[in-house]
């Protein structure tokens, strides 16, 4: 991959995006040395304009940005890096440096949370307790929540409908994970139906 560092006096902008939710997390700058270090270590390193030196995101906080893929734009003067973030990205403690009303891809983040509960079981976790009762109980719970969603849609308030729909989606994600599948599997299937 060739990058034109000359256009920006040795620096190019770098957009950091969560590889799973596609949420834009931050913008930084790289010089040639930061680019090479990022490629070698697979952790995002910027050139800090305020510090005047290389700066690996997370070097002090531990909130590293692990590289999943890197892409250069058509003019070869901007980099997009998809990352697996460890902890919050912003120095303020926020997930993203950009303040948005809500994370429009929260379902993907919720899927990640459910997977974490599966990978690191905790007795206090509802996901862990539900999974302990087996796939039949998980599937039954999805059915119950689907019926409650339909009833809420037909006879209850919008707030009730929103709450029941949320319960349904949550339990459906747990069932997908129990079956070894993901929202990506469903999204790809839906996309293939509309081509």
mmCIF file of C-alpha atoms in Angstrom:
data_model
loop_
_atom_site.group_PDB
_atom_site.id
_atom_site.type_symbol
_atom_site.label_atom_id
_atom_site.label_comp_id
_atom_site.label_asym_id
_atom_site.label_seq_id
_atom_site.Cartn_x
_atom_site.Cartn_y
_atom_site.Cartn_z
ATOM 1 C CA UNK A 1 0.000 0.000 0.000
ATOM 2 C CA UNK A 2 1.428 3.333 -1.088
ATOM 3 C CA UNK A 3 0.577 6.503 0.816
ATOM 4 C CA UNK A 4 1.340 10.031 -0.384
ATOM 5 C CA UNK A 5 2.797 11.648 2.745
ATOM 6 C CA UNK A 6 3.991 14.679 0.723
ATOM 7 C CA UNK A 7 0.544 16.247 0.283
ATOM 8 C CA UNK A 8 0.181 16.981 3.992
ATOM 9 C CA UNK A 9 3.769 17.984 4.755
ATOM 10 C CA UNK A 10 4.595 14.466 5.926
ATOM 11 C CA UNK A 11 1.299 13.743 7.711
ATOM 12 C CA UNK A 12 -1.899 12.049 6.583
ATOM 13 C CA UNK A 13 -5.241 11.911 8.410
ATOM 14 C CA UNK A 14 -6.249 8.544 9.859
ATOM 15 C CA UNK A 15 -9.863 7.651 10.563
ATOM 16 C CA UNK A 16 -10.312 5.031 13.287
ATOM 17 C CA UNK A 17 -13.454 2.920 13.075
ATOM 18 C CA UNK A 18 -14.675 0.021 15.234
ATOM 19 C CA UNK A 19 -14.399 -3.067 13.023
ATOM 20 C CA UNK A 20 -17.608 -4.565 14.352
ATOM 21 C CA UNK A 21 -20.012 -1.675 14.967
ATOM 22 C CA UNK A 22 -18.467 0.574 12.274
ATOM 23 C CA UNK A 23 -18.697 3.483 14.712
ATOM 24 C CA UNK A 24 -16.138 6.205 13.974
ATOM 25 C CA UNK A 25 -13.997 6.412 17.118
ATOM 26 C CA UNK A 26 -11.424 9.106 16.408
ATOM 27 C CA UNK A 27 -9.253 10.954 13.925
ATOM 28 C CA UNK A 28 -5.484 11.167 14.200
ATOM 29 C CA UNK A 29 -2.439 11.692 11.991
ATOM 30 C CA UNK A 30 0.397 9.467 10.860
ATOM 31 C CA UNK A 31 3.769 10.062 9.349
ATOM 32 C CA UNK A 32 5.733 7.352 7.531
ATOM 33 C CA UNK A 33 7.290 6.072 10.775
ATOM 34 C CA UNK A 34 3.911 5.810 12.570
ATOM 35 C CA UNK A 35 2.483 3.964 9.560
ATOM 36 C CA UNK A 36 5.331 1.459 9.571
ATOM 37 C CA UNK A 37 5.112 0.919 13.335
ATOM 38 C CA UNK A 38 1.346 0.386 13.109
ATOM 39 C CA UNK A 39 1.838 -2.227 10.392
ATOM 40 C CA UNK A 40 4.600 -4.000 12.316
ATOM 41 C CA UNK A 41 2.893 -4.072 15.744
ATOM 42 C CA UNK A 42 -0.775 -4.194 14.649
ATOM 43 C CA UNK A 43 -1.555 -1.516 17.262
ATOM 44 C CA UNK A 44 -2.394 1.975 16.047
ATOM 45 C CA UNK A 45 0.431 4.472 16.444
ATOM 46 C CA UNK A 46 -0.054 8.120 15.533
ATOM 47 C CA UNK A 47 2.244 11.068 15.132
ATOM 48 C CA UNK A 48 1.123 13.418 17.894
ATOM 49 C CA UNK A 49 1.249 16.982 16.601
ATOM 50 C CA UNK A 50 1.011 18.397 20.148
ATOM 51 C CA UNK A 51 3.748 16.136 21.559
ATOM 52 C CA UNK A 52 5.863 16.215 18.413
ATOM 53 C CA UNK A 53 6.539 12.455 18.586
ATOM 54 C CA UNK A 54 5.112 9.026 17.861
ATOM 55 C CA UNK A 55 2.280 8.047 20.172
ATOM 56 C CA UNK A 56 0.789 4.572 20.402
ATOM 57 C CA UNK A 57 -2.854 4.878 21.439
ATOM 58 C CA UNK A 58 -3.104 3.170 24.829
ATOM 59 C CA UNK A 59 0.562 3.414 25.759
ATOM 60 C CA UNK A 60 -0.434 4.974 29.098
ATOM 61 C CA UNK A 61 -4.076 3.902 29.553
ATOM 62 C CA UNK A 62 -3.861 0.386 28.149
ATOM 63 C CA UNK A 63 -6.748 1.256 25.794
ATOM 64 C CA UNK A 64 -5.006 0.004 22.665
ATOM 65 C CA UNK A 65 -6.524 -0.009 19.201
ATOM 66 C CA UNK A 66 -5.796 -3.446 17.728
ATOM 67 C CA UNK A 67 -5.701 -3.342 13.928
ATOM 68 C CA UNK A 68 -8.185 -5.529 12.062
ATOM 69 C CA UNK A 69 -7.707 -4.018 8.588
ATOM 70 C CA UNK A 70 -6.253 -0.925 6.927
ATOM 71 C CA UNK A 71 -7.488 0.870 3.820
ATOM 72 C CA UNK A 72 -6.124 3.783 1.808
ATOM 73 C CA UNK A 73 -8.439 6.133 -0.046
ATOM 74 C CA UNK A 74 -8.436 6.666 -3.813
ATOM 75 C CA UNK A 75 -6.124 9.724 -3.568
ATOM 76 C CA UNK A 76 -3.668 7.815 -1.368
ATOM 77 C CA UNK A 77 -3.649 10.572 1.253
ATOM 78 C CA UNK A 78 -6.089 9.317 3.905
ATOM 79 C CA UNK A 79 -6.082 6.072 5.885
ATOM 80 C CA UNK A 80 -9.060 4.195 7.321
ATOM 81 C CA UNK A 81 -8.184 1.687 10.046
ATOM 82 C CA UNK A 82 -10.751 -0.755 11.377
ATOM 83 C CA UNK A 83 -9.860 -1.675 14.944
ATOM 84 C CA UNK A 84 -10.816 -3.801 17.909
ATOM 85 C CA UNK A 85 -10.690 -1.185 20.682
ATOM 86 C CA UNK A 86 -9.685 -2.070 24.234
ATOM 87 C CA UNK A 87 -11.754 0.164 26.503
ATOM 88 C CA UNK A 88 -12.810 3.714 25.661
ATOM 89 C CA UNK A 89 -11.049 5.471 22.803
ATOM 90 C CA UNK A 90 -11.436 9.088 23.904
ATOM 91 C CA UNK A 91 -9.269 10.607 26.642
ATOM 92 C CA UNK A 92 -12.517 11.764 28.295
ATOM 93 C CA UNK A 93 -13.464 8.145 28.924
ATOM 94 C CA UNK A 94 -16.048 8.059 26.129
ATOM 95 C CA UNK A 95 -16.175 5.229 23.653
ATOM 96 C CA UNK A 96 -15.740 7.687 20.770
ATOM 97 C CA UNK A 97 -14.211 11.141 20.437
ATOM 98 C CA UNK A 98 -17.323 12.135 18.483
ATOM 99 C CA UNK A 99 -20.397 12.878 20.555
ATOM 100 C CA UNK A 100 -23.448 11.350 18.939
ATOM 101 C CA UNK A 101 -26.990 11.071 20.247
ATOM 102 C CA UNK A 102 -26.664 7.281 20.477
ATOM 103 C CA UNK A 103 -24.637 4.420 19.032
ATOM 104 C CA UNK A 104 -26.743 3.446 16.031
ATOM 105 C CA UNK A 105 -24.901 0.136 15.886
ATOM 106 C CA UNK A 106 -25.515 -0.790 19.519
ATOM 107 C CA UNK A 107 -26.945 -4.162 18.526
ATOM 108 C CA UNK A 108 -23.493 -5.139 17.291
ATOM 109 C CA UNK A 109 -21.978 -3.886 20.535
ATOM 110 C CA UNK A 110 -24.599 -5.847 22.481
ATOM 111 C CA UNK A 111 -23.634 -8.947 20.525
ATOM 112 C CA UNK A 112 -20.040 -8.373 21.601
ATOM 113 C CA UNK A 113 -21.164 -8.018 25.245
ATOM 114 C CA UNK A 114 -23.126 -11.288 25.045
ATOM 115 C CA UNK A 115 -20.103 -13.034 23.510
ATOM 116 C CA UNK A 116 -17.938 -11.710 26.346
ATOM 117 C CA UNK A 117 -20.414 -13.145 28.876
ATOM 118 C CA UNK A 118 -20.150 -16.500 27.076
ATOM 119 C CA UNK A 119 -16.353 -16.418 26.895
ATOM 120 C CA UNK A 120 -15.977 -15.337 30.534
ATOM 121 C CA UNK A 121 -18.916 -16.839 32.457
ATOM 122 C CA UNK A 122 -19.993 -15.145 35.657
ATOM 123 C CA UNK A 123 -22.565 -16.527 38.108
ATOM 124 C CA UNK A 124 -24.196 -13.086 38.332
ATOM 125 C CA UNK A 125 -24.712 -12.902 34.569
ATOM 126 C CA UNK A 126 -28.233 -13.432 33.229
ATOM 127 C CA UNK A 127 -26.707 -14.740 29.988
ATOM 128 C CA UNK A 128 -24.740 -17.333 31.950
ATOM 129 C CA UNK A 129 -27.811 -18.444 33.938
ATOM 130 C CA UNK A 130 -29.946 -18.667 30.790
ATOM 131 C CA UNK A 131 -27.312 -20.671 28.927
ATOM 132 C CA UNK A 132 -27.034 -22.984 31.922
ATOM 133 C CA UNK A 133 -30.659 -23.997 31.327
ATOM 134 C CA UNK A 134 -29.865 -25.161 27.780
ATOM 135 C CA UNK A 135 -30.748 -24.246 24.217
ATOM 136 C CA UNK A 136 -34.358 -25.389 24.601
ATOM 137 C CA UNK A 137 -34.938 -22.785 27.329
ATOM 138 C CA UNK A 138 -33.205 -20.084 25.280
ATOM 139 C CA UNK A 139 -35.391 -20.886 22.244
ATOM 140 C CA UNK A 140 -38.497 -20.973 24.458
ATOM 141 C CA UNK A 141 -37.572 -17.538 25.841
ATOM 142 C CA UNK A 142 -37.305 -16.150 22.295
ATOM 143 C CA UNK A 143 -40.782 -17.540 21.579
ATOM 144 C CA UNK A 144 -42.216 -16.008 24.748
ATOM 145 C CA UNK A 145 -40.693 -12.621 23.955
ATOM 146 C CA UNK A 146 -42.013 -12.795 20.362
ATOM 147 C CA UNK A 147 -45.557 -13.393 21.620
ATOM 148 C CA UNK A 148 -45.224 -10.576 24.170
ATOM 149 C CA UNK A 149 -43.973 -8.270 21.392
ATOM 150 C CA UNK A 150 -47.010 -9.054 19.227
ATOM 151 C CA UNK A 151 -49.392 -8.491 22.150
ATOM 152 C CA UNK A 152 -47.695 -5.190 23.002
ATOM 153 C CA UNK A 153 -47.919 -4.070 19.369
ATOM 154 C CA UNK A 154 -51.649 -4.756 19.269
ATOM 155 C CA UNK A 155 -52.918 -3.798 22.718
ATOM 156 C CA UNK A 156 -50.316 -1.936 24.773
ATOM 157 C CA UNK A 157 -48.445 1.385 24.770
ATOM 158 C CA UNK A 158 -45.539 2.283 22.511
ATOM 159 C CA UNK A 159 -43.249 2.084 25.555
ATOM 160 C CA UNK A 160 -44.411 -1.484 26.246
ATOM 161 C CA UNK A 161 -43.872 -2.379 22.594
ATOM 162 C CA UNK A 162 -40.350 -0.907 22.647
ATOM 163 C CA UNK A 163 -39.488 -2.806 25.840
ATOM 164 C CA UNK A 164 -40.829 -6.127 24.538
ATOM 165 C CA UNK A 165 -39.058 -5.677 21.201
ATOM 166 C CA UNK A 166 -35.826 -4.979 23.080
ATOM 167 C CA UNK A 167 -36.281 -8.170 25.121
ATOM 168 C CA UNK A 168 -36.934 -10.141 21.929
ATOM 169 C CA UNK A 169 -33.804 -8.844 20.191
ATOM 170 C CA UNK A 170 -31.646 -9.490 23.251
ATOM 171 C CA UNK A 171 -32.813 -13.087 23.593
ATOM 172 C CA UNK A 172 -32.490 -13.645 19.848
ATOM 173 C CA UNK A 173 -28.838 -12.554 20.046
ATOM 174 C CA UNK A 174 -28.252 -15.028 22.894
ATOM 175 C CA UNK A 175 -29.844 -17.789 20.782
ATOM 176 C CA UNK A 176 -27.731 -16.873 17.756
ATOM 177 C CA UNK A 177 -24.553 -17.051 19.855
ATOM 178 C CA UNK A 178 -25.668 -20.381 21.367
ATOM 179 C CA UNK A 179 -26.036 -21.717 17.813
ATOM 180 C CA UNK A 180 -22.540 -20.414 16.958
ATOM 181 C CA UNK A 181 -23.891 -17.702 14.658
ATOM 182 C CA UNK A 182 -23.826 -13.933 14.627
ATOM 183 C CA UNK A 183 -25.801 -10.925 13.487
ATOM 184 C CA UNK A 184 -23.366 -10.804 10.565
ATOM 185 C CA UNK A 185 -24.652 -14.212 9.431
ATOM 186 C CA UNK A 186 -28.212 -12.869 9.397
ATOM 187 C CA UNK A 187 -27.222 -9.574 7.761
ATOM 188 C CA UNK A 188 -25.397 -11.404 4.941
ATOM 189 C CA UNK A 189 -28.417 -13.647 4.407
ATOM 190 C CA UNK A 190 -30.764 -10.657 4.270
ATOM 191 C CA UNK A 191 -28.395 -8.823 1.902
ATOM 192 C CA UNK A 192 -28.243 -11.839 -0.419
ATOM 193 C CA UNK A 193 -32.041 -11.840 -0.654
ATOM 194 C CA UNK A 194 -32.054 -8.254 -1.938
ATOM 195 C CA UNK A 195 -29.437 -8.452 -4.691
#
